[in-house]
């Protein structure tokens, strides 16, 4: 395909705020019966009747949470939705609506926002959430995205962080660590590109890791899977800041300790190979990397038989008395105190 060296650039200013809103929101559809009124009034109107409403919001800032050197705007829009939907899934709730707010500097033409919103639209359809409002404004610092996610659940379905009990089993979905190593690959190629802009990276060997970083998926399926197994987690959280940090959140909120077993960590073979290539310890990355957007939860010991051998879940440890502390049990059967070394935006 021949690249267009002179792409069309439409100034956002010529549309005005309301014209821009009309343009960006024209492809959003209303599919949820709980959405009585979406975009177009002073506020959205939702009707959940007897359901409980769960709400979460995240802020993504250029240079802190994403780098447009290697993050395509369409992927960014998709990921921005995913990270918020994941928080709703972590409450064992069903995501139903989102609001989208963006602040952009004048270096972004209308076509750039079209790409961003194409990703948002695709994610909204994929996760069956309605886009019901938001805001647009200017920015002095590049691109800022704020998304608020709304979901619903029956009162007895909702799972909090504070319900874990001593002897509960610690379970994780999918595999962990790949998103962080995908980021390392992209950062390395960025450095190569800055030295030699004519270089063309060969990323075929890193496809899975890069996809986990640029286009993660929220585990909307877990709620249904657990319901089918007749399992209700005692506590739950999503893995956005790193496994170690999330375990410590569960332990602190639930007032329990934990033993995490190194030999039980679910890691992809490609991930291991790339860790060796980068000369990085795979366990360190797996427990501290972050941005996997898998779900971490605890279940009662009595549910072991229900979940045993299920390919969607891995039992990686168990909860203990709070006084026993939080530990990683190594392959050599040595206990190491677990520390939160995951993502912290305030230290970046």
Coordinates of C-alpha atoms in Angstrom, one line a residue:
X1 CA 0.0 0.0 0.0
X2 CA 1.3 3.4 -0.9
X3 CA 1.4 5.8 2.0
X4 CA -0.3 9.1 1.6
X5 CA 2.5 11.6 2.3
X6 CA 0.0 14.5 2.5
X7 CA -3.0 13.3 4.5
X8 CA -6.0 15.5 4.9
X9 CA -5.9 17.7 8.0
X10 CA -9.1 19.3 9.0
X11 CA -8.8 21.9 11.8
X12 CA -11.0 21.1 14.8
X13 CA -11.5 24.8 15.4
X14 CA -13.5 25.1 12.1
X15 CA -16.2 22.7 13.4
X16 CA -16.7 24.4 16.8
X17 CA -17.4 22.4 20.0
X18 CA -20.9 21.3 19.1
X19 CA -20.1 20.5 15.6
X20 CA -17.2 18.4 16.8
X21 CA -19.4 16.6 19.3
X22 CA -22.0 15.8 16.5
X23 CA -19.2 14.6 14.2
X24 CA -17.5 12.3 16.8
X25 CA -20.7 10.8 18.2
X26 CA -22.6 10.1 15.0
X27 CA -21.6 6.5 14.9
X28 CA -22.5 5.6 18.5
X29 CA -25.6 3.4 18.8
X30 CA -27.9 2.8 21.8
X31 CA -28.3 -1.0 22.5
X32 CA -28.9 -1.2 26.3
X33 CA -32.5 -1.2 27.6
X34 CA -31.3 0.7 30.6
X35 CA -30.3 3.7 28.5
X36 CA -33.3 6.0 28.4
X37 CA -31.4 9.0 27.1
X38 CA -27.8 9.1 25.8
X39 CA -25.9 12.0 24.1
X40 CA -27.8 15.2 23.3
X41 CA -29.1 16.5 26.6
X42 CA -27.7 18.0 29.8
X43 CA -27.3 14.5 31.3
X44 CA -27.8 10.9 30.3
X45 CA -30.8 9.1 31.8
X46 CA -30.5 5.5 32.9
X47 CA -33.0 3.1 34.4
X48 CA -31.7 0.1 36.4
X49 CA -34.9 -0.6 38.3
X50 CA -33.8 -3.2 41.0
X51 CA -30.2 -3.5 39.8
X52 CA -27.3 -2.0 41.6
X53 CA -25.1 0.5 39.7
X54 CA -21.3 0.3 39.6
X55 CA -19.2 3.2 38.3
X56 CA -15.5 3.5 37.6
X57 CA -13.4 6.1 35.9
X58 CA -9.8 6.3 34.5
X59 CA -7.6 9.1 33.1
X60 CA -5.1 8.4 30.3
X61 CA -2.5 11.1 29.7
X62 CA -0.1 11.3 26.8
X63 CA 3.5 10.9 28.0
X64 CA 2.4 9.2 31.2
X65 CA 0.0 6.4 30.2
X66 CA 0.7 6.1 26.5
X67 CA 3.3 7.0 23.8
X68 CA 1.9 7.9 20.4
X69 CA 5.3 6.9 18.8
X70 CA 4.1 3.3 18.8
X71 CA 0.5 3.5 20.0
X72 CA -1.9 3.9 17.0
X73 CA -4.8 6.2 17.8
X74 CA -7.4 3.5 17.0
X75 CA -5.7 1.1 19.4
X76 CA -5.6 3.8 22.0
X77 CA -9.3 4.4 21.7
X78 CA -10.0 0.7 22.0
X79 CA -7.7 0.3 25.0
X80 CA -9.1 3.3 26.8
X81 CA -12.5 1.6 26.8
X82 CA -11.1 -1.7 27.8
X83 CA -9.2 -0.5 30.9
X84 CA -12.5 1.0 32.2
X85 CA -14.7 -2.0 31.3
X86 CA -12.2 -4.2 33.2
X87 CA -12.9 -2.3 36.4
X88 CA -16.6 -3.1 36.1
X89 CA -15.8 -6.8 35.3
X90 CA -13.6 -6.8 38.5
X91 CA -16.8 -6.1 40.5
X92 CA -18.5 -9.2 38.9
X93 CA -20.8 -6.7 37.2
X94 CA -22.0 -6.3 33.6
X95 CA -20.7 -3.2 31.8
X96 CA -23.5 -1.2 30.2
X97 CA -22.5 2.4 29.4
X98 CA -19.5 4.7 29.2
X99 CA -18.9 8.4 28.9
X100 CA -15.9 9.7 26.9
X101 CA -14.1 13.0 27.5
X102 CA -11.1 14.1 25.5
X103 CA -8.7 17.1 25.7
X104 CA -6.6 17.7 22.6
X105 CA -3.8 20.2 21.6
X106 CA -3.9 21.9 18.3
X107 CA -1.4 19.5 16.8
X108 CA -4.2 17.0 16.4
X109 CA -6.4 17.4 13.3
X110 CA -9.9 16.1 13.0
X111 CA -8.7 13.0 11.2
X112 CA -6.7 12.0 14.3
X113 CA -9.7 12.2 16.5
X114 CA -11.7 10.2 13.9
X115 CA -9.1 7.4 14.3
X116 CA -9.3 7.6 18.1
X117 CA -13.1 7.5 18.1
X118 CA -13.1 4.7 15.6
X119 CA -11.3 2.6 18.2
X120 CA -13.7 3.7 20.9
X121 CA -16.7 2.8 18.7
X122 CA -15.2 -0.6 17.9
X123 CA -14.7 -1.3 21.6
X124 CA -18.2 -0.1 22.5
X125 CA -19.6 -2.6 20.0
X126 CA -17.3 -5.4 21.1
X127 CA -18.3 -5.0 24.8
X128 CA -21.9 -4.0 24.1
X129 CA -21.7 -0.7 26.0
X130 CA -23.5 2.5 25.1
X131 CA -21.6 5.7 24.8
X132 CA -23.9 8.1 26.5
X133 CA -22.0 11.4 27.0
X134 CA -18.7 13.1 27.7
X135 CA -16.9 16.3 27.0
X136 CA -14.3 17.8 24.7
X137 CA -11.9 20.6 25.4
X138 CA -8.4 21.9 24.4
X139 CA -5.1 20.9 26.0
X140 CA -1.7 22.5 26.4
X141 CA 0.0 19.1 26.9
X142 CA -1.1 16.8 24.1
X143 CA -3.9 14.2 24.4
X144 CA -5.9 13.4 27.5
X145 CA -8.7 10.8 27.6
X146 CA -11.1 10.3 30.5
X147 CA -13.6 7.5 30.4
X148 CA -16.2 6.7 33.0
X149 CA -17.7 3.2 32.9
X150 CA -21.1 2.2 34.3
X151 CA -22.4 -1.3 35.0
X152 CA -25.1 -3.2 36.7
X153 CA -25.5 -6.3 38.9
X154 CA -27.8 -7.8 41.5
X155 CA -26.8 -6.9 45.0
X156 CA -25.8 -10.5 45.8
X157 CA -23.6 -10.7 42.6
X158 CA -21.3 -7.8 43.4
X159 CA -17.8 -8.8 44.6
X160 CA -15.6 -6.4 46.6
X161 CA -11.9 -6.5 47.5
X162 CA -12.6 -7.0 51.2
X163 CA -14.2 -10.5 51.3
X164 CA -11.2 -12.8 51.2
X165 CA -11.0 -15.3 54.1
X166 CA -8.2 -17.3 55.6
X167 CA -7.6 -20.5 53.6
X168 CA -9.4 -19.1 50.5
X169 CA -7.7 -20.0 47.2
X170 CA -6.1 -17.3 45.1
X171 CA -7.0 -17.6 41.4
X172 CA -6.0 -15.7 38.3
X173 CA -7.4 -15.7 34.7
X174 CA -5.3 -16.0 31.6
X175 CA -1.5 -15.4 31.7
X176 CA 0.4 -12.5 33.1
X177 CA 3.5 -10.4 32.3
X178 CA 3.1 -10.4 28.5
X179 CA 1.8 -6.8 28.3
X180 CA 4.9 -5.4 30.2
X181 CA 7.3 -7.3 27.9
X182 CA 5.4 -6.0 24.9
X183 CA 6.0 -2.5 26.1
X184 CA 9.7 -3.3 26.5
X185 CA 9.9 -4.5 22.9
X186 CA 8.2 -1.3 21.7
X187 CA 10.4 0.9 23.8
X188 CA 13.5 -0.8 22.4
X189 CA 12.3 -0.3 18.8
X190 CA 11.5 3.3 19.5
X191 CA 15.2 3.8 20.6
X192 CA 16.4 2.1 17.4
X193 CA 14.1 4.3 15.3
X194 CA 15.3 7.5 17.0
X195 CA 18.9 6.6 16.0
X196 CA 18.0 5.3 12.5
X197 CA 14.6 6.5 11.2
X198 CA 15.0 4.4 8.1
X199 CA 15.1 1.1 10.1
X200 CA 12.1 -1.2 9.7
X201 CA 11.6 -3.4 12.9
X202 CA 10.8 -7.1 12.5
X203 CA 8.2 -7.7 15.2
X204 CA 6.8 -11.0 14.0
X205 CA 8.3 -12.9 16.9
X206 CA 6.7 -10.5 19.4
X207 CA 3.1 -10.4 18.0
X208 CA 1.4 -11.8 21.1
X209 CA 3.3 -9.6 23.6
X210 CA 2.7 -6.4 21.5
X211 CA -1.0 -7.2 21.2
X212 CA -1.3 -7.7 24.9
X213 CA 0.2 -4.1 25.3
X214 CA -1.5 -2.3 22.5
X215 CA -4.9 -4.1 22.3
X216 CA -5.7 -5.8 25.7
X217 CA -9.1 -7.3 26.3
X218 CA -11.2 -7.0 29.5
X219 CA -12.4 -10.4 30.8
X220 CA -16.1 -9.9 30.3
X221 CA -16.5 -13.6 30.0
X222 CA -15.4 -14.5 33.6
X223 CA -18.7 -13.4 35.1
X224 CA -20.6 -15.9 32.9
X225 CA -18.0 -18.7 33.4
X226 CA -18.1 -18.4 37.2
X227 CA -21.9 -18.3 37.2
X228 CA -21.9 -21.5 35.1
X229 CA -19.6 -23.2 37.7
X230 CA -21.8 -21.9 40.5
X231 CA -18.8 -20.1 42.0
X232 CA -19.0 -16.6 43.6
X233 CA -15.6 -15.2 44.4
X234 CA -15.1 -13.9 47.9
X235 CA -12.9 -11.0 46.6
X236 CA -11.8 -9.7 43.2
X237 CA -9.6 -7.1 41.5
X238 CA -8.3 -6.6 38.0
X239 CA -4.5 -6.7 37.3
X240 CA -3.7 -3.3 36.0
X241 CA -0.9 -2.3 38.3
X242 CA 0.9 -5.6 38.6
X243 CA 0.0 -8.9 40.4
X244 CA 2.0 -8.1 43.5
X245 CA 0.3 -4.8 44.0
X246 CA -3.2 -6.3 43.4
X247 CA -2.5 -9.1 45.9
X248 CA -1.5 -6.6 48.5
X249 CA -4.7 -4.6 47.9
X250 CA -6.8 -7.7 48.5
X251 CA -4.9 -8.6 51.6
X252 CA -5.1 -5.1 53.0
X253 CA -8.8 -4.8 52.4
X254 CA -9.6 -8.3 53.6
X255 CA -7.2 -8.3 56.5
X256 CA -5.5 -11.5 55.5
X257 CA -2.1 -12.7 54.5
X258 CA -1.1 -14.7 51.4
X259 CA 1.2 -17.3 50.0
X260 CA 1.8 -16.9 46.3
X261 CA 3.6 -19.8 44.6
X262 CA 6.2 -19.0 41.9
X263 CA 5.8 -22.4 40.2
X264 CA 2.0 -21.8 39.7
X265 CA 2.3 -18.5 37.9
X266 CA 0.7 -18.8 34.4
X267 CA 3.1 -17.4 31.9
X268 CA 3.2 -17.7 28.1
X269 CA 6.3 -19.4 26.5
X270 CA 6.8 -16.4 24.2
X271 CA 7.0 -14.3 27.3
X272 CA 9.7 -16.5 28.8
X273 CA 11.8 -16.4 25.6
X274 CA 11.7 -12.6 25.4
X275 CA 12.5 -12.2 29.1
X276 CA 15.7 -14.3 28.4
X277 CA 16.4 -12.1 25.3
X278 CA 16.2 -9.0 27.5
X279 CA 18.0 -10.7 30.4
X280 CA 15.1 -10.0 32.7
X281 CA 13.9 -12.4 35.4
X282 CA 10.5 -13.7 34.2
X283 CA 9.0 -14.1 37.7
X284 CA 9.9 -10.5 38.6
X285 CA 8.1 -9.3 35.5
X286 CA 5.1 -11.6 35.9
X287 CA 4.4 -10.4 39.4
X288 CA 5.2 -6.7 38.9
X289 CA 4.6 -5.9 35.2
X290 CA 0.9 -4.7 35.1
X291 CA -1.5 -3.9 32.3
X292 CA -2.5 -7.5 31.8
X293 CA -6.2 -6.7 32.6
X294 CA -6.8 -10.2 33.8
X295 CA -8.9 -10.8 36.9
X296 CA -7.5 -11.9 40.3
X297 CA -9.9 -13.3 42.8
X298 CA -10.3 -15.6 45.8
X299 CA -12.7 -18.5 46.2
X300 CA -13.6 -20.7 49.2
X301 CA -11.6 -23.9 49.6
X302 CA -14.9 -25.8 49.1
X303 CA -15.0 -24.6 45.4
X304 CA -11.7 -26.2 44.5
X305 CA -13.3 -29.2 42.8
X306 CA -15.5 -26.9 40.7
X307 CA -12.5 -24.9 39.3
X308 CA -9.8 -27.6 39.3
X309 CA -8.4 -28.2 35.8
X310 CA -10.5 -25.4 34.2
X311 CA -8.3 -23.9 31.4
X312 CA -9.6 -20.4 32.0
X313 CA -8.3 -20.2 35.6
X314 CA -5.1 -20.9 37.5
X315 CA -4.8 -21.4 41.3
X316 CA -1.7 -19.5 42.2
X317 CA -1.8 -19.4 46.0
X318 CA -3.9 -19.3 49.1
X319 CA -4.8 -16.8 51.8
X320 CA -3.5 -17.0 55.4
X321 CA -3.8 -15.3 58.7
X322 CA -2.9 -11.6 58.5
X323 CA -0.1 -12.1 61.0
X324 CA 1.7 -14.5 58.6
X325 CA 2.2 -11.7 56.1
X326 CA 2.3 -11.7 52.3
X327 CA 4.9 -14.0 50.7
X328 CA 6.2 -15.4 47.4
X329 CA 7.1 -19.0 47.8
X330 CA 9.9 -19.7 45.3
X331 CA 10.6 -22.9 43.3
X332 CA 13.2 -23.6 45.9
X333 CA 10.5 -23.4 48.6
X334 CA 11.9 -20.2 50.1
X335 CA 9.6 -17.6 51.4
X336 CA 10.2 -14.0 50.2
X337 CA 8.2 -11.1 51.5
X338 CA 6.1 -9.7 48.6
X339 CA 6.5 -6.0 47.8
X340 CA 4.4 -3.8 45.6
X341 CA 6.7 -2.9 42.7
X342 CA 4.0 -2.4 40.1
X343 CA 2.9 0.6 38.1
X344 CA 2.6 3.9 40.0
X345 CA 1.7 6.9 37.8
X346 CA 2.7 9.3 40.5
X347 CA 6.3 8.1 40.4
X348 CA 6.7 8.0 36.6

